[in-house]
Amino acid sequence: MTALLDIAWRELRLAFAGGGIWLPLIFFLLVATLFPFAIGPDPEALRRVGGGALWTAALLAALLPVDRLVAPDAEAGVLDQYAVREISEEAVGAAKIGAHWLAFGPPLMIAALPASALMGLDSATLLRLEAGLALGTPGLAALALTISALVAGLRAGSALAGLLMLPLAVPMLIFGAGSLAGPERGGLYLLGAASLLLLAVAPFAAGAAIRAARE
């Protein structure tokens, strides 16, 4: 457990030091700022599509740091050192998922407050948006780490990561945006279930990819 906390803390320090924690946040706020200019001044139209736009921005924000999650550690031999210390690849993957979520999930939920004001969302929609982000961002973090492990060491890995992650994240986007449509909670339940499934599978998938790349 101490080793996992050390790995997660190291990932968080690197995210702060390299500015990786700010890039998704700035991107999310830029989308919220520019989107009203594209839609126009109609507040009703903006409220109708604003929640979906914020969910799309959250998905892309989770993808932005994907190239630094695994590849730098693989190139520097850090993953080999974890193996020498008999830390399983699955445990490394789980620690990295937790750190990645802490680096972008809670800041994104805070940024959703001014973003929802720019989109003209009412308080009920904002509450559903925050609940959806709380349920969905761990799944997005798990998916991002898995894709990062799969493309680590490949040429044009960042571009390939986007091509792989975006189709796989479509259900999360549909459930997240769908949960904003009304007071029904079916979308949130489906979003939570999808996120839990990704969290359960991701450490093993990422661990297998890390192990295969080292061998």
mmCIF file of N, CA and C in Angstrom, residues 59 62-63 66 69-70 93 96-98 100-101 104 136-151 161-173 194-195 197-203 205-206:
data_model
loop_
_atom_site.group_PDB
_atom_site.id
_atom_site.type_symbol
_atom_site.label_atom_id
_atom_site.label_comp_id
_atom_site.label_asym_id
_atom_site.label_seq_id
_atom_site.Cartn_x
_atom_site.Cartn_y
_atom_site.Cartn_z
ATOM 1 N N LEU A 59 -14.357 15.040 -21.944
ATOM 2 C CA LEU A 59 -13.764 13.860 -22.577
ATOM 3 C C LEU A 59 -12.431 14.196 -23.232
ATOM 4 N N ALA A 62 -9.649 14.832 -20.698
ATOM 5 C CA ALA A 62 -9.058 13.607 -20.149
ATOM 6 C C ALA A 62 -8.038 13.005 -21.098
ATOM 7 N N LEU A 63 -8.191 13.270 -22.397
ATOM 8 C CA LEU A 63 -7.293 12.700 -23.399
ATOM 9 C C LEU A 63 -5.994 13.495 -23.526
ATOM 10 N N VAL A 66 -2.602 12.118 -22.154
ATOM 11 C CA VAL A 66 -2.460 10.671 -22.270
ATOM 12 C C VAL A 66 -1.044 10.267 -22.664
ATOM 13 N N LEU A 69 1.384 9.636 -19.485
ATOM 14 C CA LEU A 69 0.977 8.785 -18.371
ATOM 15 C C LEU A 69 1.871 7.560 -18.207
ATOM 16 N N VAL A 70 2.300 6.957 -19.319
ATOM 17 C CA VAL A 70 3.072 5.722 -19.253
ATOM 18 C C VAL A 70 4.379 5.834 -20.025
ATOM 19 N N GLY A 93 -0.659 0.306 -12.529
ATOM 20 C CA GLY A 93 -1.752 0.865 -13.303
ATOM 21 C C GLY A 93 -2.827 1.476 -12.422
ATOM 22 N N LYS A 96 -1.588 4.778 -11.004
ATOM 23 C CA LYS A 96 -1.563 5.819 -12.032
ATOM 24 C C LYS A 96 -2.962 6.300 -12.362
ATOM 25 N N ILE A 97 -3.939 5.404 -12.355
ATOM 26 C CA ILE A 97 -5.327 5.814 -12.606
ATOM 27 C C ILE A 97 -5.795 6.773 -11.520
ATOM 28 N N GLY A 98 -5.526 6.412 -10.257
ATOM 29 C CA GLY A 98 -5.928 7.293 -9.167
ATOM 30 C C GLY A 98 -5.281 8.658 -9.247
ATOM 31 N N HIS A 100 -4.052 10.122 -11.979
ATOM 32 C CA HIS A 100 -4.563 10.847 -13.142
ATOM 33 C C HIS A 100 -5.928 11.449 -12.848
ATOM 34 N N TRP A 101 -6.778 10.702 -12.154
ATOM 35 C CA TRP A 101 -8.094 11.250 -11.824
ATOM 36 C C TRP A 101 -7.976 12.448 -10.868
ATOM 37 N N PHE A 104 -7.050 15.658 -12.770
ATOM 38 C CA PHE A 104 -7.947 16.371 -13.683
ATOM 39 C C PHE A 104 -9.424 16.299 -13.281
ATOM 40 N N GLY A 136 -18.341 9.932 -13.860
ATOM 41 C CA GLY A 136 -17.749 9.590 -15.143
ATOM 42 C C GLY A 136 -16.262 9.818 -15.264
ATOM 43 N N THR A 137 -15.737 10.830 -14.572
ATOM 44 C CA THR A 137 -14.315 11.129 -14.748
ATOM 45 C C THR A 137 -13.388 10.005 -14.263
ATOM 46 N N PRO A 138 -13.722 9.230 -13.211
ATOM 47 C CA PRO A 138 -12.851 8.085 -12.899
ATOM 48 C C PRO A 138 -12.783 7.086 -14.050
ATOM 49 N N GLY A 139 -13.906 6.840 -14.720
ATOM 50 C CA GLY A 139 -13.886 5.944 -15.867
ATOM 51 C C GLY A 139 -13.059 6.495 -17.011
ATOM 52 N N LEU A 140 -13.154 7.812 -17.245
ATOM 53 C CA LEU A 140 -12.338 8.423 -18.294
ATOM 54 C C LEU A 140 -10.851 8.321 -17.947
ATOM 55 N N ALA A 141 -10.513 8.495 -16.675
ATOM 56 C CA ALA A 141 -9.115 8.355 -16.252
ATOM 57 C C ALA A 141 -8.627 6.927 -16.469
ATOM 58 N N ALA A 142 -9.473 5.947 -16.151
ATOM 59 C CA ALA A 142 -9.094 4.547 -16.345
ATOM 60 C C ALA A 142 -8.893 4.238 -17.829
ATOM 61 N N LEU A 143 -9.788 4.745 -18.661
ATOM 62 C CA LEU A 143 -9.668 4.514 -20.100
ATOM 63 C C LEU A 143 -8.424 5.184 -20.656
ATOM 64 N N ALA A 144 -8.133 6.401 -20.210
ATOM 65 C CA ALA A 144 -6.953 7.124 -20.693
ATOM 66 C C ALA A 144 -5.671 6.383 -20.325
ATOM 67 N N LEU A 145 -5.596 5.860 -19.102
ATOM 68 C CA LEU A 145 -4.391 5.132 -18.684
ATOM 69 C C LEU A 145 -4.216 3.847 -19.480
ATOM 70 N N THR A 146 -5.314 3.157 -19.739
ATOM 71 C CA THR A 146 -5.236 1.928 -20.520
ATOM 72 C C THR A 146 -4.734 2.201 -21.927
ATOM 73 N N ILE A 147 -5.294 3.214 -22.570
ATOM 74 C CA ILE A 147 -4.867 3.569 -23.924
ATOM 75 C C ILE A 147 -3.409 4.018 -23.916
ATOM 76 N N SER A 148 -3.008 4.777 -22.893
ATOM 77 C CA SER A 148 -1.629 5.231 -22.796
ATOM 78 C C SER A 148 -0.667 4.050 -22.691
ATOM 79 N N ALA A 149 -1.046 3.028 -21.923
ATOM 80 C CA ALA A 149 -0.191 1.845 -21.797
ATOM 81 C C ALA A 149 -0.120 1.067 -23.110
ATOM 82 N N LEU A 150 -1.221 1.042 -23.845
ATOM 83 C CA LEU A 150 -1.246 0.300 -25.101
ATOM 84 C C LEU A 150 -0.372 0.940 -26.174
ATOM 85 N N VAL A 151 -0.304 2.282 -26.195
ATOM 86 C CA VAL A 151 0.432 2.964 -27.270
ATOM 87 C C VAL A 151 1.826 3.397 -26.834
ATOM 88 N N ALA A 161 -3.466 7.299 -29.792
ATOM 89 C CA ALA A 161 -4.240 7.262 -28.555
ATOM 90 C C ALA A 161 -5.597 7.923 -28.742
ATOM 91 N N GLY A 162 -5.620 9.052 -29.447
ATOM 92 C CA GLY A 162 -6.885 9.717 -29.706
ATOM 93 C C GLY A 162 -7.823 8.867 -30.538
ATOM 94 N N LEU A 163 -7.284 8.217 -31.571
ATOM 95 C CA LEU A 163 -8.098 7.372 -32.433
ATOM 96 C C LEU A 163 -8.677 6.182 -31.681
ATOM 97 N N LEU A 164 -7.928 5.679 -30.691
ATOM 98 C CA LEU A 164 -8.403 4.536 -29.919
ATOM 99 C C LEU A 164 -9.384 4.945 -28.830
ATOM 100 N N MET A 165 -9.094 6.057 -28.152
ATOM 101 C CA MET A 165 -9.882 6.408 -26.977
ATOM 102 C C MET A 165 -11.242 6.987 -27.326
ATOM 103 N N LEU A 166 -11.299 7.839 -28.339
ATOM 104 C CA LEU A 166 -12.551 8.543 -28.620
ATOM 105 C C LEU A 166 -13.716 7.587 -28.912
ATOM 106 N N PRO A 167 -13.544 6.570 -29.777
ATOM 107 C CA PRO A 167 -14.683 5.653 -29.977
ATOM 108 C C PRO A 167 -15.068 4.892 -28.712
ATOM 109 N N LEU A 168 -14.072 4.495 -27.911
ATOM 110 C CA LEU A 168 -14.371 3.738 -26.699
ATOM 111 C C LEU A 168 -15.069 4.585 -25.646
ATOM 112 N N ALA A 169 -14.862 5.903 -25.710
ATOM 113 C CA ALA A 169 -15.457 6.790 -24.715
ATOM 114 C C ALA A 169 -16.843 7.279 -25.119
ATOM 115 N N VAL A 170 -17.315 6.906 -26.301
ATOM 116 C CA VAL A 170 -18.629 7.375 -26.760
ATOM 117 C C VAL A 170 -19.752 6.988 -25.794
ATOM 118 N N PRO A 171 -19.794 5.740 -25.259
ATOM 119 C CA PRO A 171 -20.869 5.444 -24.289
ATOM 120 C C PRO A 171 -20.850 6.374 -23.076
ATOM 121 N N MET A 172 -19.661 6.696 -22.569
ATOM 122 C CA MET A 172 -19.585 7.621 -21.438
ATOM 123 C C MET A 172 -20.159 8.982 -21.815
ATOM 124 N N LEU A 173 -19.849 9.434 -23.029
ATOM 125 C CA LEU A 173 -20.357 10.721 -23.494
ATOM 126 C C LEU A 173 -21.874 10.690 -23.626
ATOM 127 N N ALA A 194 -20.898 2.088 -16.292
ATOM 128 C CA ALA A 194 -19.825 2.079 -17.287
ATOM 129 C C ALA A 194 -18.492 2.474 -16.668
ATOM 130 N N SER A 195 -18.537 3.465 -15.771
ATOM 131 C CA SER A 195 -17.315 3.915 -15.120
ATOM 132 C C SER A 195 -16.739 2.826 -14.214
ATOM 133 N N LEU A 197 -17.146 -0.384 -14.572
ATOM 134 C CA LEU A 197 -16.612 -1.438 -15.435
ATOM 135 C C LEU A 197 -15.217 -1.079 -15.926
ATOM 136 N N LEU A 198 -15.032 0.168 -16.345
ATOM 137 C CA LEU A 198 -13.713 0.600 -16.808
ATOM 138 C C LEU A 198 -12.693 0.557 -15.681
ATOM 139 N N LEU A 199 -13.096 0.978 -14.484
ATOM 140 C CA LEU A 199 -12.182 0.956 -13.347
ATOM 141 C C LEU A 199 -11.793 -0.463 -12.966
ATOM 142 N N ALA A 200 -12.709 -1.414 -13.149
ATOM 143 C CA ALA A 200 -12.403 -2.799 -12.811
ATOM 144 C C ALA A 200 -11.466 -3.437 -13.828
ATOM 145 N N VAL A 201 -11.632 -3.089 -15.095
ATOM 146 C CA VAL A 201 -10.867 -3.740 -16.157
ATOM 147 C C VAL A 201 -9.521 -3.058 -16.393
ATOM 148 N N ALA A 202 -9.476 -1.737 -16.242
ATOM 149 C CA ALA A 202 -8.309 -0.953 -16.672
ATOM 150 C C ALA A 202 -6.996 -1.378 -16.017
ATOM 151 N N PRO A 203 -6.916 -1.594 -14.703
ATOM 152 C CA PRO A 203 -5.608 -1.975 -14.133
ATOM 153 C C PRO A 203 -5.036 -3.250 -14.734
ATOM 154 N N ALA A 205 -5.824 -4.521 -17.822
ATOM 155 C CA ALA A 205 -5.486 -4.279 -19.220
ATOM 156 C C ALA A 205 -4.200 -3.472 -19.333
ATOM 157 N N ALA A 206 -4.084 -2.411 -18.515
ATOM 158 C CA ALA A 206 -2.868 -1.604 -18.541
ATOM 159 C C ALA A 206 -1.664 -2.402 -18.069
#
